[in-house]
């Protein structure tokens, strides 16, 4: 699959999973990249997540994961441990996920 086909493909897959239930139908085609990464990681399978790493730079996927999913704290703790270990090669995923979630929370509280 070519890069230009990947984003529309992922958007269609997310539509079929009803991941855009809260979005205006016209706004779906313009979904921001970080939101697309979040929704794919939360709603689609590993093959689709692998496409994210072909579509976007590694750092961009990781940043979106950290800021949009890890930042939600315990809600996705087990899933985040898996992502940390499998996709981001973190040696101690439990410690990493907890520390990042705490850091993000502290940053938000400090503002």
PDB file of C-alpha atoms in Angstrom:
ATOM      1  CA  UNK A   1       0.000   0.000   0.000  1.00  0.00           C
ATOM      2  CA  UNK A   2       1.329   3.431  -0.908  1.00  0.00           C
ATOM      3  CA  UNK A   3       1.578   6.198   1.679  1.00  0.00           C
ATOM      4  CA  UNK A   4      -1.132   8.314   0.065  1.00  0.00           C
ATOM      5  CA  UNK A   5      -3.577   5.410   0.426  1.00  0.00           C
ATOM      6  CA  UNK A   6      -2.810   4.674   4.089  1.00  0.00           C
ATOM      7  CA  UNK A   7      -4.579   7.547   5.836  1.00  0.00           C
ATOM      8  CA  UNK A   8      -7.862   7.129   3.904  1.00  0.00           C
ATOM      9  CA  UNK A   9      -7.658   3.370   4.497  1.00  0.00           C
ATOM     10  CA  UNK A  10      -7.184   3.842   8.261  1.00  0.00           C
ATOM     11  CA  UNK A  11     -10.018   6.369   8.392  1.00  0.00           C
ATOM     12  CA  UNK A  12     -12.341   3.895   6.651  1.00  0.00           C
ATOM     13  CA  UNK A  13     -11.286   1.130   9.056  1.00  0.00           C
ATOM     14  CA  UNK A  14     -12.013   3.433  12.001  1.00  0.00           C
ATOM     15  CA  UNK A  15     -15.407   4.327  10.530  1.00  0.00           C
ATOM     16  CA  UNK A  16     -16.253   0.634  10.312  1.00  0.00           C
ATOM     17  CA  UNK A  17     -15.334   0.295  14.003  1.00  0.00           C
ATOM     18  CA  UNK A  18     -17.556   3.292  14.840  1.00  0.00           C
ATOM     19  CA  UNK A  19     -14.541   5.111  16.312  1.00  0.00           C
ATOM     20  CA  UNK A  20     -15.808   8.455  15.009  1.00  0.00           C
ATOM     21  CA  UNK A  21     -19.157   8.316  16.796  1.00  0.00           C
ATOM     22  CA  UNK A  22     -18.625  11.778  18.299  1.00  0.00           C
ATOM     23  CA  UNK A  23     -17.294  13.457  15.146  1.00  0.00           C
ATOM     24  CA  UNK A  24     -19.146  15.516  12.580  1.00  0.00           C
ATOM     25  CA  UNK A  25     -19.228  13.454   9.384  1.00  0.00           C
ATOM     26  CA  UNK A  26     -17.614  16.247   7.335  1.00  0.00           C
ATOM     27  CA  UNK A  27     -14.733  16.667   9.804  1.00  0.00           C
ATOM     28  CA  UNK A  28     -13.621  13.034   9.693  1.00  0.00           C
ATOM     29  CA  UNK A  29     -11.571  13.441   6.518  1.00  0.00           C
ATOM     30  CA  UNK A  30      -9.573  16.230   8.230  1.00  0.00           C
ATOM     31  CA  UNK A  31      -8.837  14.343  11.454  1.00  0.00           C
ATOM     32  CA  UNK A  32      -5.495  15.537  12.912  1.00  0.00           C
ATOM     33  CA  UNK A  33      -2.605  13.102  12.708  1.00  0.00           C
ATOM     34  CA  UNK A  34      -2.220  12.741  16.485  1.00  0.00           C
ATOM     35  CA  UNK A  35      -5.909  11.882  16.867  1.00  0.00           C
ATOM     36  CA  UNK A  36      -5.657   9.382  14.026  1.00  0.00           C
ATOM     37  CA  UNK A  37      -2.721   7.697  15.783  1.00  0.00           C
ATOM     38  CA  UNK A  38      -4.684   7.586  19.045  1.00  0.00           C
ATOM     39  CA  UNK A  39      -7.805   6.111  17.471  1.00  0.00           C
ATOM     40  CA  UNK A  40      -5.893   3.523  15.448  1.00  0.00           C
ATOM     41  CA  UNK A  41      -3.964   2.384  18.526  1.00  0.00           C
ATOM     42  CA  UNK A  42      -7.131   2.137  20.586  1.00  0.00           C
ATOM     43  CA  UNK A  43      -9.555   0.645  18.065  1.00  0.00           C
ATOM     44  CA  UNK A  44      -7.714  -1.255  15.348  1.00  0.00           C
ATOM     45  CA  UNK A  45      -5.427  -4.260  15.183  1.00  0.00           C
ATOM     46  CA  UNK A  46      -1.668  -4.636  15.057  1.00  0.00           C
ATOM     47  CA  UNK A  47      -1.498  -4.666  11.248  1.00  0.00           C
ATOM     48  CA  UNK A  48      -3.172  -1.262  11.203  1.00  0.00           C
ATOM     49  CA  UNK A  49      -0.895   0.044  13.948  1.00  0.00           C
ATOM     50  CA  UNK A  50       2.068  -1.117  11.877  1.00  0.00           C
ATOM     51  CA  UNK A  51       0.771   1.097   9.055  1.00  0.00           C
ATOM     52  CA  UNK A  52       1.085   4.105  11.361  1.00  0.00           C
ATOM     53  CA  UNK A  53       4.836   3.561  11.497  1.00  0.00           C
ATOM     54  CA  UNK A  54       4.979   3.517   7.706  1.00  0.00           C
ATOM     55  CA  UNK A  55       2.775   6.598   7.410  1.00  0.00           C
ATOM     56  CA  UNK A  56       4.377   8.770  10.116  1.00  0.00           C
ATOM     57  CA  UNK A  57       7.855   9.090  11.598  1.00  0.00           C
ATOM     58  CA  UNK A  58       8.506   6.936  14.676  1.00  0.00           C
ATOM     59  CA  UNK A  59       8.857  10.007  16.914  1.00  0.00           C
ATOM     60  CA  UNK A  60       5.491  11.391  15.796  1.00  0.00           C
ATOM     61  CA  UNK A  61       3.694   8.114  16.570  1.00  0.00           C
ATOM     62  CA  UNK A  62       5.420   7.870  19.938  1.00  0.00           C
ATOM     63  CA  UNK A  63       4.588  11.482  20.839  1.00  0.00           C
ATOM     64  CA  UNK A  64       0.924  10.989  19.935  1.00  0.00           C
ATOM     65  CA  UNK A  65       0.825   7.778  21.990  1.00  0.00           C
ATOM     66  CA  UNK A  66       2.400   9.466  25.010  1.00  0.00           C
ATOM     67  CA  UNK A  67       0.300  12.624  24.904  1.00  0.00           C
ATOM     68  CA  UNK A  68      -3.034  11.090  23.935  1.00  0.00           C
ATOM     69  CA  UNK A  69      -3.104   7.591  25.404  1.00  0.00           C
ATOM     70  CA  UNK A  70      -0.506   7.314  28.171  1.00  0.00           C
ATOM     71  CA  UNK A  71      -1.711  10.670  29.480  1.00  0.00           C
ATOM     72  CA  UNK A  72      -5.062   9.053  30.303  1.00  0.00           C
ATOM     73  CA  UNK A  73      -3.376   7.216  33.166  1.00  0.00           C
ATOM     74  CA  UNK A  74      -4.723   3.926  34.465  1.00  0.00           C
ATOM     75  CA  UNK A  75      -7.526   3.690  31.927  1.00  0.00           C
ATOM     76  CA  UNK A  76      -5.255   2.035  29.346  1.00  0.00           C
ATOM     77  CA  UNK A  77      -2.448   0.920  31.669  1.00  0.00           C
ATOM     78  CA  UNK A  78      -2.222  -2.694  30.450  1.00  0.00           C
ATOM     79  CA  UNK A  79      -2.484  -1.675  26.804  1.00  0.00           C
ATOM     80  CA  UNK A  80       0.162   1.014  27.308  1.00  0.00           C
ATOM     81  CA  UNK A  81       2.540  -1.495  28.900  1.00  0.00           C
ATOM     82  CA  UNK A  82       2.155  -3.642  25.804  1.00  0.00           C
ATOM     83  CA  UNK A  83       2.707  -0.716  23.440  1.00  0.00           C
ATOM     84  CA  UNK A  84       5.775   0.385  25.426  1.00  0.00           C
ATOM     85  CA  UNK A  85       7.272  -3.092  25.257  1.00  0.00           C
ATOM     86  CA  UNK A  86       6.271  -4.147  21.744  1.00  0.00           C
ATOM     87  CA  UNK A  87       6.376  -0.980  19.653  1.00  0.00           C
ATOM     88  CA  UNK A  88       8.728   1.283  21.586  1.00  0.00           C
ATOM     89  CA  UNK A  89      11.158  -1.344  22.969  1.00  0.00           C
ATOM     90  CA  UNK A  90      11.028  -0.032  26.552  1.00  0.00           C
ATOM     91  CA  UNK A  91      12.949  -2.326  28.911  1.00  0.00           C
ATOM     92  CA  UNK A  92      10.737  -1.697  31.976  1.00  0.00           C
ATOM     93  CA  UNK A  93       7.329  -0.839  30.536  1.00  0.00           C
ATOM     94  CA  UNK A  94       5.487  -0.732  33.887  1.00  0.00           C
ATOM     95  CA  UNK A  95       7.833   1.863  35.332  1.00  0.00           C
ATOM     96  CA  UNK A  96       8.006   3.829  32.083  1.00  0.00           C
ATOM     97  CA  UNK A  97       4.246   4.090  31.600  1.00  0.00           C
ATOM     98  CA  UNK A  98       3.618   5.104  35.219  1.00  0.00           C
ATOM     99  CA  UNK A  99       6.396   7.711  35.206  1.00  0.00           C
ATOM    100  CA  UNK A 100       5.282   9.277  31.926  1.00  0.00           C
ATOM    101  CA  UNK A 101       1.622   9.381  33.022  1.00  0.00           C
ATOM    102  CA  UNK A 102       2.643  11.012  36.312  1.00  0.00           C
ATOM    103  CA  UNK A 103       4.882  13.538  34.537  1.00  0.00           C
ATOM    104  CA  UNK A 104       2.095  14.524  32.133  1.00  0.00           C
ATOM    105  CA  UNK A 105      -0.416  14.824  34.961  1.00  0.00           C
ATOM    106  CA  UNK A 106       1.973  16.988  37.004  1.00  0.00           C
ATOM    107  CA  UNK A 107       2.594  19.219  33.998  1.00  0.00           C
ATOM    108  CA  UNK A 108      -1.154  19.720  33.523  1.00  0.00           C
ATOM    109  CA  UNK A 109      -1.717  20.464  37.221  1.00  0.00           C
ATOM    110  CA  UNK A 110       1.125  22.980  37.289  1.00  0.00           C
ATOM    111  CA  UNK A 111      -0.450  25.098  34.555  1.00  0.00           C
TER     112      UNK A 111
END
